[in-house]
Short mmCIF file of C-alpha atoms in Angstrom, two decimals:
data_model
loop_
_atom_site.label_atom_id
_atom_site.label_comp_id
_atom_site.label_asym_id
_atom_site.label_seq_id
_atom_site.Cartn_x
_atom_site.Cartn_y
_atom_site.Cartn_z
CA UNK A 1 -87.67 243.64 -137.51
CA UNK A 2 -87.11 245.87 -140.49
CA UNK A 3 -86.64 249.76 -138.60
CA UNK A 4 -86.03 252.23 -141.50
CA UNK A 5 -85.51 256.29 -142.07
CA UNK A 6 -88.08 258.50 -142.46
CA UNK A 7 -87.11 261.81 -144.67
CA UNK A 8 -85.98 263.71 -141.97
CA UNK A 9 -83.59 261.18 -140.94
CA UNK A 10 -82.54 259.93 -144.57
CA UNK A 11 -81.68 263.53 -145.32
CA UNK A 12 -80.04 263.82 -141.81
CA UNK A 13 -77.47 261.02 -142.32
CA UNK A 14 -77.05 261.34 -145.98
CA UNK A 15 -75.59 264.94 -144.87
CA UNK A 16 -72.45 262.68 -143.70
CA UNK A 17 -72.02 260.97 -146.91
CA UNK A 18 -72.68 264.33 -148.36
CA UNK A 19 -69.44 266.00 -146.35
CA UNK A 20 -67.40 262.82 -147.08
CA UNK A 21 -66.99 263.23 -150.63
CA UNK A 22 -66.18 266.87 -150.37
CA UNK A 23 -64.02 266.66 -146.75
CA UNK A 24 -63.58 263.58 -146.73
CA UNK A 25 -64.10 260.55 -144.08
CA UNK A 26 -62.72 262.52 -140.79
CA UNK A 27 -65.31 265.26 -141.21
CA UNK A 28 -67.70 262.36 -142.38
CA UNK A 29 -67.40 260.75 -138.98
CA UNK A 30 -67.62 263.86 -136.92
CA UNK A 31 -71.06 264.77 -138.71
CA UNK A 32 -72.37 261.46 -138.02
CA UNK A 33 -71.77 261.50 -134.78
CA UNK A 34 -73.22 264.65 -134.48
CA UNK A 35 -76.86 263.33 -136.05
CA UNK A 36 -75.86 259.89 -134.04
CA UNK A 37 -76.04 262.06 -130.61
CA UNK A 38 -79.24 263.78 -131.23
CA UNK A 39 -80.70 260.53 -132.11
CA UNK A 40 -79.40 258.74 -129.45
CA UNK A 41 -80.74 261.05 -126.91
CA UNK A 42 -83.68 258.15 -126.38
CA UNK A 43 -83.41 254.78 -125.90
CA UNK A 44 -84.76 253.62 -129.14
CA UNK A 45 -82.70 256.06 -130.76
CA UNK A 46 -79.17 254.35 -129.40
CA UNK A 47 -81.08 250.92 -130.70
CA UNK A 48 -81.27 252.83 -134.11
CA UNK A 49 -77.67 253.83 -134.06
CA UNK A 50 -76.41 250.73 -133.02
CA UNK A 51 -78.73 248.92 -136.47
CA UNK A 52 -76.64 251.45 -138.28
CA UNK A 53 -73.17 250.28 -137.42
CA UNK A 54 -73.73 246.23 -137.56
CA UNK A 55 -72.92 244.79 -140.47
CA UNK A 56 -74.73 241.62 -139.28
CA UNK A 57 -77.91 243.90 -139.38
CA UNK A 58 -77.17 245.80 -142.61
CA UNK A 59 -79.14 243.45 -144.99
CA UNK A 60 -82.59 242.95 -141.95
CA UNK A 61 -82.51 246.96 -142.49
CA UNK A 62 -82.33 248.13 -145.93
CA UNK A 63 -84.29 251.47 -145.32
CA UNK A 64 -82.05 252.63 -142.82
CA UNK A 65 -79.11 254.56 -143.78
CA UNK A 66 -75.76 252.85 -142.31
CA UNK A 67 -72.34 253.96 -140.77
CA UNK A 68 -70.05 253.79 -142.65
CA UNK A 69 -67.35 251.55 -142.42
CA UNK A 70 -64.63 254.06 -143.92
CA UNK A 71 -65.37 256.87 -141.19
CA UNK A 72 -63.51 254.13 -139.01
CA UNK A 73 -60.67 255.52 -136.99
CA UNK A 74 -59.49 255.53 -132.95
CA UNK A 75 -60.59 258.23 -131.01
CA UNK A 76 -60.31 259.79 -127.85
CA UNK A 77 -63.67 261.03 -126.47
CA UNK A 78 -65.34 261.40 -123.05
CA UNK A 79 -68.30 259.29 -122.54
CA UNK A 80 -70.82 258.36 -119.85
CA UNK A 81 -68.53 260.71 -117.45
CA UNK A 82 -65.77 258.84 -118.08
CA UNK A 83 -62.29 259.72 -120.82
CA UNK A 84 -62.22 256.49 -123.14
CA UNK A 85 -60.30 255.61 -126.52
CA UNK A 86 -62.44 254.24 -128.95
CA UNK A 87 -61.73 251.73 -131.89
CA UNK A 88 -64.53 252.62 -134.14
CA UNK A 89 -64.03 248.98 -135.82
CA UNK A 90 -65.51 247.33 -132.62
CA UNK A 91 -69.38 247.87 -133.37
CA UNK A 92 -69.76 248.41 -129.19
CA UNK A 93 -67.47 250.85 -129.13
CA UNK A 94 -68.74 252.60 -132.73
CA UNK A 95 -72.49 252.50 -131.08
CA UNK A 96 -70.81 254.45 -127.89
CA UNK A 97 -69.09 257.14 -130.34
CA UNK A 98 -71.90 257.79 -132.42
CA UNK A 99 -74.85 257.96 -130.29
CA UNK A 100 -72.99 259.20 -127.11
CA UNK A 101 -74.48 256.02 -124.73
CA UNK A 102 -74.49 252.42 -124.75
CA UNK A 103 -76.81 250.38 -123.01
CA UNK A 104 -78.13 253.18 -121.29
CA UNK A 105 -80.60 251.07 -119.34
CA UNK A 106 -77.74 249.56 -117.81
CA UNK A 107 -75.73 252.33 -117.16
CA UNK A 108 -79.20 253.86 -115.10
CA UNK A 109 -79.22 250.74 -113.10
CA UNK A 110 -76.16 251.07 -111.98
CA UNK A 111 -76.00 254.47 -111.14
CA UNK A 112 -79.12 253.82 -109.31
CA UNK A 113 -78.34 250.81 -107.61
CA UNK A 114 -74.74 251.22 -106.41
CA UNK A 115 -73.59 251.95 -102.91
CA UNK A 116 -71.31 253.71 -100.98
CA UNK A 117 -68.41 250.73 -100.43
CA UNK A 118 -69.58 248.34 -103.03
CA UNK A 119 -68.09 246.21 -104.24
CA UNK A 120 -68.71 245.26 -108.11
CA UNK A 121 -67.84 242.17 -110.46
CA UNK A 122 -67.97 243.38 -114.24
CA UNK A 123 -67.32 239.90 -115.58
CA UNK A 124 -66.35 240.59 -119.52
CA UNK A 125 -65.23 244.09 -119.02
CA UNK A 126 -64.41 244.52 -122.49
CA UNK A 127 -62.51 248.09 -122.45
CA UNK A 128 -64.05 248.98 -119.62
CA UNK A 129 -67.42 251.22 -120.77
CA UNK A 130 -69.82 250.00 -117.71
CA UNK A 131 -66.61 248.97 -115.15
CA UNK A 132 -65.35 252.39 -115.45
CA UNK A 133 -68.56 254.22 -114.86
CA UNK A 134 -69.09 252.16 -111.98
CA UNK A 135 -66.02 252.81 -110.45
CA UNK A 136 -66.75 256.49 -111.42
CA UNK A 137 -70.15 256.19 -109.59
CA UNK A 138 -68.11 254.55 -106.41
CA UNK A 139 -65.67 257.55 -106.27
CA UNK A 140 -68.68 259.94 -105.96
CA UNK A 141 -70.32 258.05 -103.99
CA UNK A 142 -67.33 258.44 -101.36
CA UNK A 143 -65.28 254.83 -102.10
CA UNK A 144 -65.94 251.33 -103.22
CA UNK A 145 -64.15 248.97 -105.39
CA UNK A 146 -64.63 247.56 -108.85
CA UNK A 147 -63.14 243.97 -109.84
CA UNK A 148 -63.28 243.63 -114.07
CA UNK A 149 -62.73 240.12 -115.75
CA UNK A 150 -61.21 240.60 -119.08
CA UNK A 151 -59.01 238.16 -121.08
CA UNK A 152 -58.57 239.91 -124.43
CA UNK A 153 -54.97 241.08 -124.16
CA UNK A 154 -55.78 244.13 -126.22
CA UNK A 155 -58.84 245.29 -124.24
CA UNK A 156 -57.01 244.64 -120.75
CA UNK A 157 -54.37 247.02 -122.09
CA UNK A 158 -57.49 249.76 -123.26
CA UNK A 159 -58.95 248.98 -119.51
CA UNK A 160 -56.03 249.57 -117.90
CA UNK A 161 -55.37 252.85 -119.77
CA UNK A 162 -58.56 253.76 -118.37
CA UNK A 163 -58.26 253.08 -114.89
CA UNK A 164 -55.20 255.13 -115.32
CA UNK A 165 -57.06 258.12 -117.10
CA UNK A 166 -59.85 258.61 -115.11
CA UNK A 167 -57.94 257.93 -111.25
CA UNK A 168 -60.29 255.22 -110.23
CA UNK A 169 -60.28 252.09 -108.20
CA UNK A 170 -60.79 249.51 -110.40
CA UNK A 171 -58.50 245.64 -110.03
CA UNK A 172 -58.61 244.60 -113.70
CA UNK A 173 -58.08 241.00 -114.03
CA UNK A 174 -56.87 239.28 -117.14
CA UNK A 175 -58.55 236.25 -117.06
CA UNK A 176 -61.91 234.55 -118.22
CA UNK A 177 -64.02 232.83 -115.65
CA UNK A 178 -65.67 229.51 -116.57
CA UNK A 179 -66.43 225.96 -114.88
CA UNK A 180 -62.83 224.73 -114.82
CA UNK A 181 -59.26 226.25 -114.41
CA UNK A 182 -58.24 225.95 -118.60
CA UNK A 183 -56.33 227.50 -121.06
CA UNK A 184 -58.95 228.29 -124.11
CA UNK A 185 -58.96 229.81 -127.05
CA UNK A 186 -60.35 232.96 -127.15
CA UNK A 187 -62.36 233.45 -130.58
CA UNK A 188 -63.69 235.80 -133.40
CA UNK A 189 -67.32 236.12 -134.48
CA UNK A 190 -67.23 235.05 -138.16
CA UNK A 191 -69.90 237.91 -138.58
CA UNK A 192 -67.69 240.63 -137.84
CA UNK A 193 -64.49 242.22 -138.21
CA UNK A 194 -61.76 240.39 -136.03
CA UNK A 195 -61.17 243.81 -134.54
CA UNK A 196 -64.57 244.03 -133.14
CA UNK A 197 -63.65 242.73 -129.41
CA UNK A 198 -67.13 242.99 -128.62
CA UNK A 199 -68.57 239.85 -129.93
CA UNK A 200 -65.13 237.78 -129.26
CA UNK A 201 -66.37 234.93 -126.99
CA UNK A 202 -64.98 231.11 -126.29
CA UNK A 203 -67.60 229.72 -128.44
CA UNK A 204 -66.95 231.95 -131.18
CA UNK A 205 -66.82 230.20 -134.85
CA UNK A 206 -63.91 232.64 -136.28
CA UNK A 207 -60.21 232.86 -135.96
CA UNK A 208 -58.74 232.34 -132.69
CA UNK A 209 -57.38 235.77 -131.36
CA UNK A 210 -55.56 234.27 -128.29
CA UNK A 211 -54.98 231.82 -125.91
CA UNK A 212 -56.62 232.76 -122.64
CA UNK A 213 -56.39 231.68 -118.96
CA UNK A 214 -59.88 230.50 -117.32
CA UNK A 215 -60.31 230.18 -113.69
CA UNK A 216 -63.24 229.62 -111.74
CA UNK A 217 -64.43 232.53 -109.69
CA UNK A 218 -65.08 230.03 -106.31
CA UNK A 219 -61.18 229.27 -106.80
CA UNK A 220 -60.39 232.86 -107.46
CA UNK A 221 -61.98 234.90 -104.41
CA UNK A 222 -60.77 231.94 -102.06
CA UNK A 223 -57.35 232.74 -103.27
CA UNK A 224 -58.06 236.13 -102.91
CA UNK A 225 -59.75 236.31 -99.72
CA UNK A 226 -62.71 238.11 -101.23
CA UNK A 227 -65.19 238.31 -98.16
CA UNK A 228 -67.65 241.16 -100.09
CA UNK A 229 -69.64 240.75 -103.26
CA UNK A 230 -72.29 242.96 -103.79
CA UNK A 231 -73.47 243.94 -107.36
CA UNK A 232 -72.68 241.57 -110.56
CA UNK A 233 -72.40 242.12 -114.37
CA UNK A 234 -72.05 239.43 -116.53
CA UNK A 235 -71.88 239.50 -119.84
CA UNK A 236 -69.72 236.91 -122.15
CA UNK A 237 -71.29 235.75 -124.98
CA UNK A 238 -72.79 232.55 -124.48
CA UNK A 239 -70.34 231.50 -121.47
CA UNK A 240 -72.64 232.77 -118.88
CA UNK A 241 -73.91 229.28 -117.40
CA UNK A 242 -70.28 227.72 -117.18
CA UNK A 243 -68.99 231.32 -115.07
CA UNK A 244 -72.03 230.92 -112.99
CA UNK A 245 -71.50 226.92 -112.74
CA UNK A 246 -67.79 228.01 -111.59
CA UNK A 247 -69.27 230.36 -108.93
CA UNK A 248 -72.13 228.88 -107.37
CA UNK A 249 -69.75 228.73 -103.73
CA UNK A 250 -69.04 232.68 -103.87
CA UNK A 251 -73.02 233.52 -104.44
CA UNK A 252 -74.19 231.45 -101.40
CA UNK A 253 -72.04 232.83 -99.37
CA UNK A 254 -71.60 236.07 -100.16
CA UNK A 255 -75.12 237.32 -101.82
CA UNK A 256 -74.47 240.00 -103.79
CA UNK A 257 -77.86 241.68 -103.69
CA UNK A 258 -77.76 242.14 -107.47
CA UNK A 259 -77.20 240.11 -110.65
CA UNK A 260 -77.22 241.37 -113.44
CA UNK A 261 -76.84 238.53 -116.55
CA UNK A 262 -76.75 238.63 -120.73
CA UNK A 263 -79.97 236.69 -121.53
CA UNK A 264 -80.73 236.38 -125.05
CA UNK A 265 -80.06 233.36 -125.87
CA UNK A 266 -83.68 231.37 -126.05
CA UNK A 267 -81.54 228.03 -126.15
CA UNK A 268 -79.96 228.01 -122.81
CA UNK A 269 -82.26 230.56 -120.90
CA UNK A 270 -83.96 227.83 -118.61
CA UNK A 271 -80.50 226.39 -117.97
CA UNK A 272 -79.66 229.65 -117.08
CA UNK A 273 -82.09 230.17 -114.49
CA UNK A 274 -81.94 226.82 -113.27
CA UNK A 275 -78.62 227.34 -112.27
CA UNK A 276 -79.45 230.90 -110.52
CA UNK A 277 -82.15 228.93 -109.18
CA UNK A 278 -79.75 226.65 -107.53
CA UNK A 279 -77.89 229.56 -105.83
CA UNK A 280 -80.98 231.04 -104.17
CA UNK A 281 -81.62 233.67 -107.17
CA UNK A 282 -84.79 234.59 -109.13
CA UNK A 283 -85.13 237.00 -112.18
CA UNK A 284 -87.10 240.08 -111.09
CA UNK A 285 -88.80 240.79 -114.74
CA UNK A 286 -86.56 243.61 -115.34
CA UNK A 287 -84.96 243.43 -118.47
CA UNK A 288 -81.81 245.82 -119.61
CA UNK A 289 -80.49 246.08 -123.06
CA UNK A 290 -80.91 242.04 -122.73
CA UNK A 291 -79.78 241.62 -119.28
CA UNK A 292 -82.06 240.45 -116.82
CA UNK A 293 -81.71 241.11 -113.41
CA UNK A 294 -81.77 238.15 -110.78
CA UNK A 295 -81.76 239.16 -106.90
CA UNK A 296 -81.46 236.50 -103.80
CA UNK A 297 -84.89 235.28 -102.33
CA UNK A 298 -83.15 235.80 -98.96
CA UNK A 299 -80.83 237.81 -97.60
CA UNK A 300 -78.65 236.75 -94.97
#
């Protein structure tokens, strides 16, 4: 779908590209973000911000004025209650900067449906935006625990940071989960910048960025003695069914009362399901920022 500016808005961003060439690109990027949070303020408006920083999207949207790629830089910020360090190169991370939320849908769900002494699975934690604001939401809520799957070495290290920054409980785990215990390779989206370690996925069709360790999560919590699951995020770019093949054990017996899993892909969607299916779990019609949420037809 082509979105583009109206004349308000044009003028709006333009004001960035406007600073740049007299204050340069620092000043650039701090106006932008400026117009980025008021427009981001609604729903729509992060969906607008985030069609302003893909480069994917650039050529779908020619009436809407981009972000720059040149106002790139690392930043520290506070976002979503919680201190982060942002590479503005990563278009998730960019999208967070500018418009001040990412997936907020998500983010309400959470907040609304965590508990005092959860404990939550962020499975592809990235650098941490939703695990962090979970475990943020536990430690208000008066204690909990937050377990974060991550394999990229260089968001583990940002994650870890954060855990640090913030004082929260949060087990980061550097590891992918899949069907199998593997080493893969851990891969670039063509599409993108290789710094962008939000689209890096093991079906990715760019340069390989790392070897990574994959483990199934049935292997992993009986190793680990987990004996509580109870809210899930899952989000890995297309390896969804084989973590949820590699888990199937852990869900029947311990029920987490929510699921929360990417589905975007119209390809493998009734796989998807099917397998969910399999494990006792149905989709609920809610749909959040493309994740749908799946709870247990019976609880134990």
């Amino acid at each position: 779908m082509d979105v583009r500016d109206g004349v308000v808005r044009r003028r709006a961003w333009g004001l960035a590209y406007a600073v740049e060439r007299l204050a340069g690109p620092g000043v650039a990027r701090r106006t932008a973000r400026m117009v980025g949070m008021v427009e981001g303020v609604t729903d729509a408006g992060v969906h607008r911000v985030a069609l302003r920083v893909s480069p994917r999207l650039a050529g779908a949207n020619p009436g809407l004025v981009k972000i720059s790629p040149r106002w790139a830089a690392t930043v520290q910020v506070r976002r979503q209650g919680v201190q982060l360090e942002l590479d503005l190169r990563d278009n998730l991370q960019a999208v967070l900067y500018y418009a001040g939320r990412y997936e907020p849908a998500v983010r309400r769900f959470l907040r609304s449906e965590l508990r005092r002494g959860d404990l939550v699975l962020d499975v592809g934690a990235n650098i941490g935006i939703h695990a962090l604001a979970a475990a943020q939401r536990l430690k208000e809520l008066g204690g909990g625990r937050v377990i974060a799957f991550e394999p990229a070495a260089d968001s583990v290290a940002k994650l870890e940071a954060g855990v640090a920054r913030n004082d929260v409980r949060l087990e980061v785990v550097p590891m992918a989960l899949g069907e199998r215990r593997e080493l893969a390779s851990l891969k670039a989206d063509s599409r993108y910048d290789e710094a962008d370690a939000g689209v890096r996925s093991l079906y990715g069709d760019g340069e390989v960025v790392q070897e990574v360790p994959v483990v199934r999560l049935d292997d992993w919590a009986r190793e680990h003695a987990l004996d509580r699951l109870d809210v899930v995020k899952l989000d890995i770019e297309g390896a969804e069914i084989a973590a949820l093949t590699g888990a199937t054990r852990t869900l029947k017996r311990l029920q987490p009362r929510a699921l929360l899993v990417e589905d975007k892909r119209s390809e493998s969607s009734a796989r998807l399901h099917a397998v969910l299916d399999e494990c006792g779990y149905r989709a609920t019609g809610e749909v959040l920022d493309r994740n749908a949420v799946f709870r247990p037809e019976l609880r134990g």
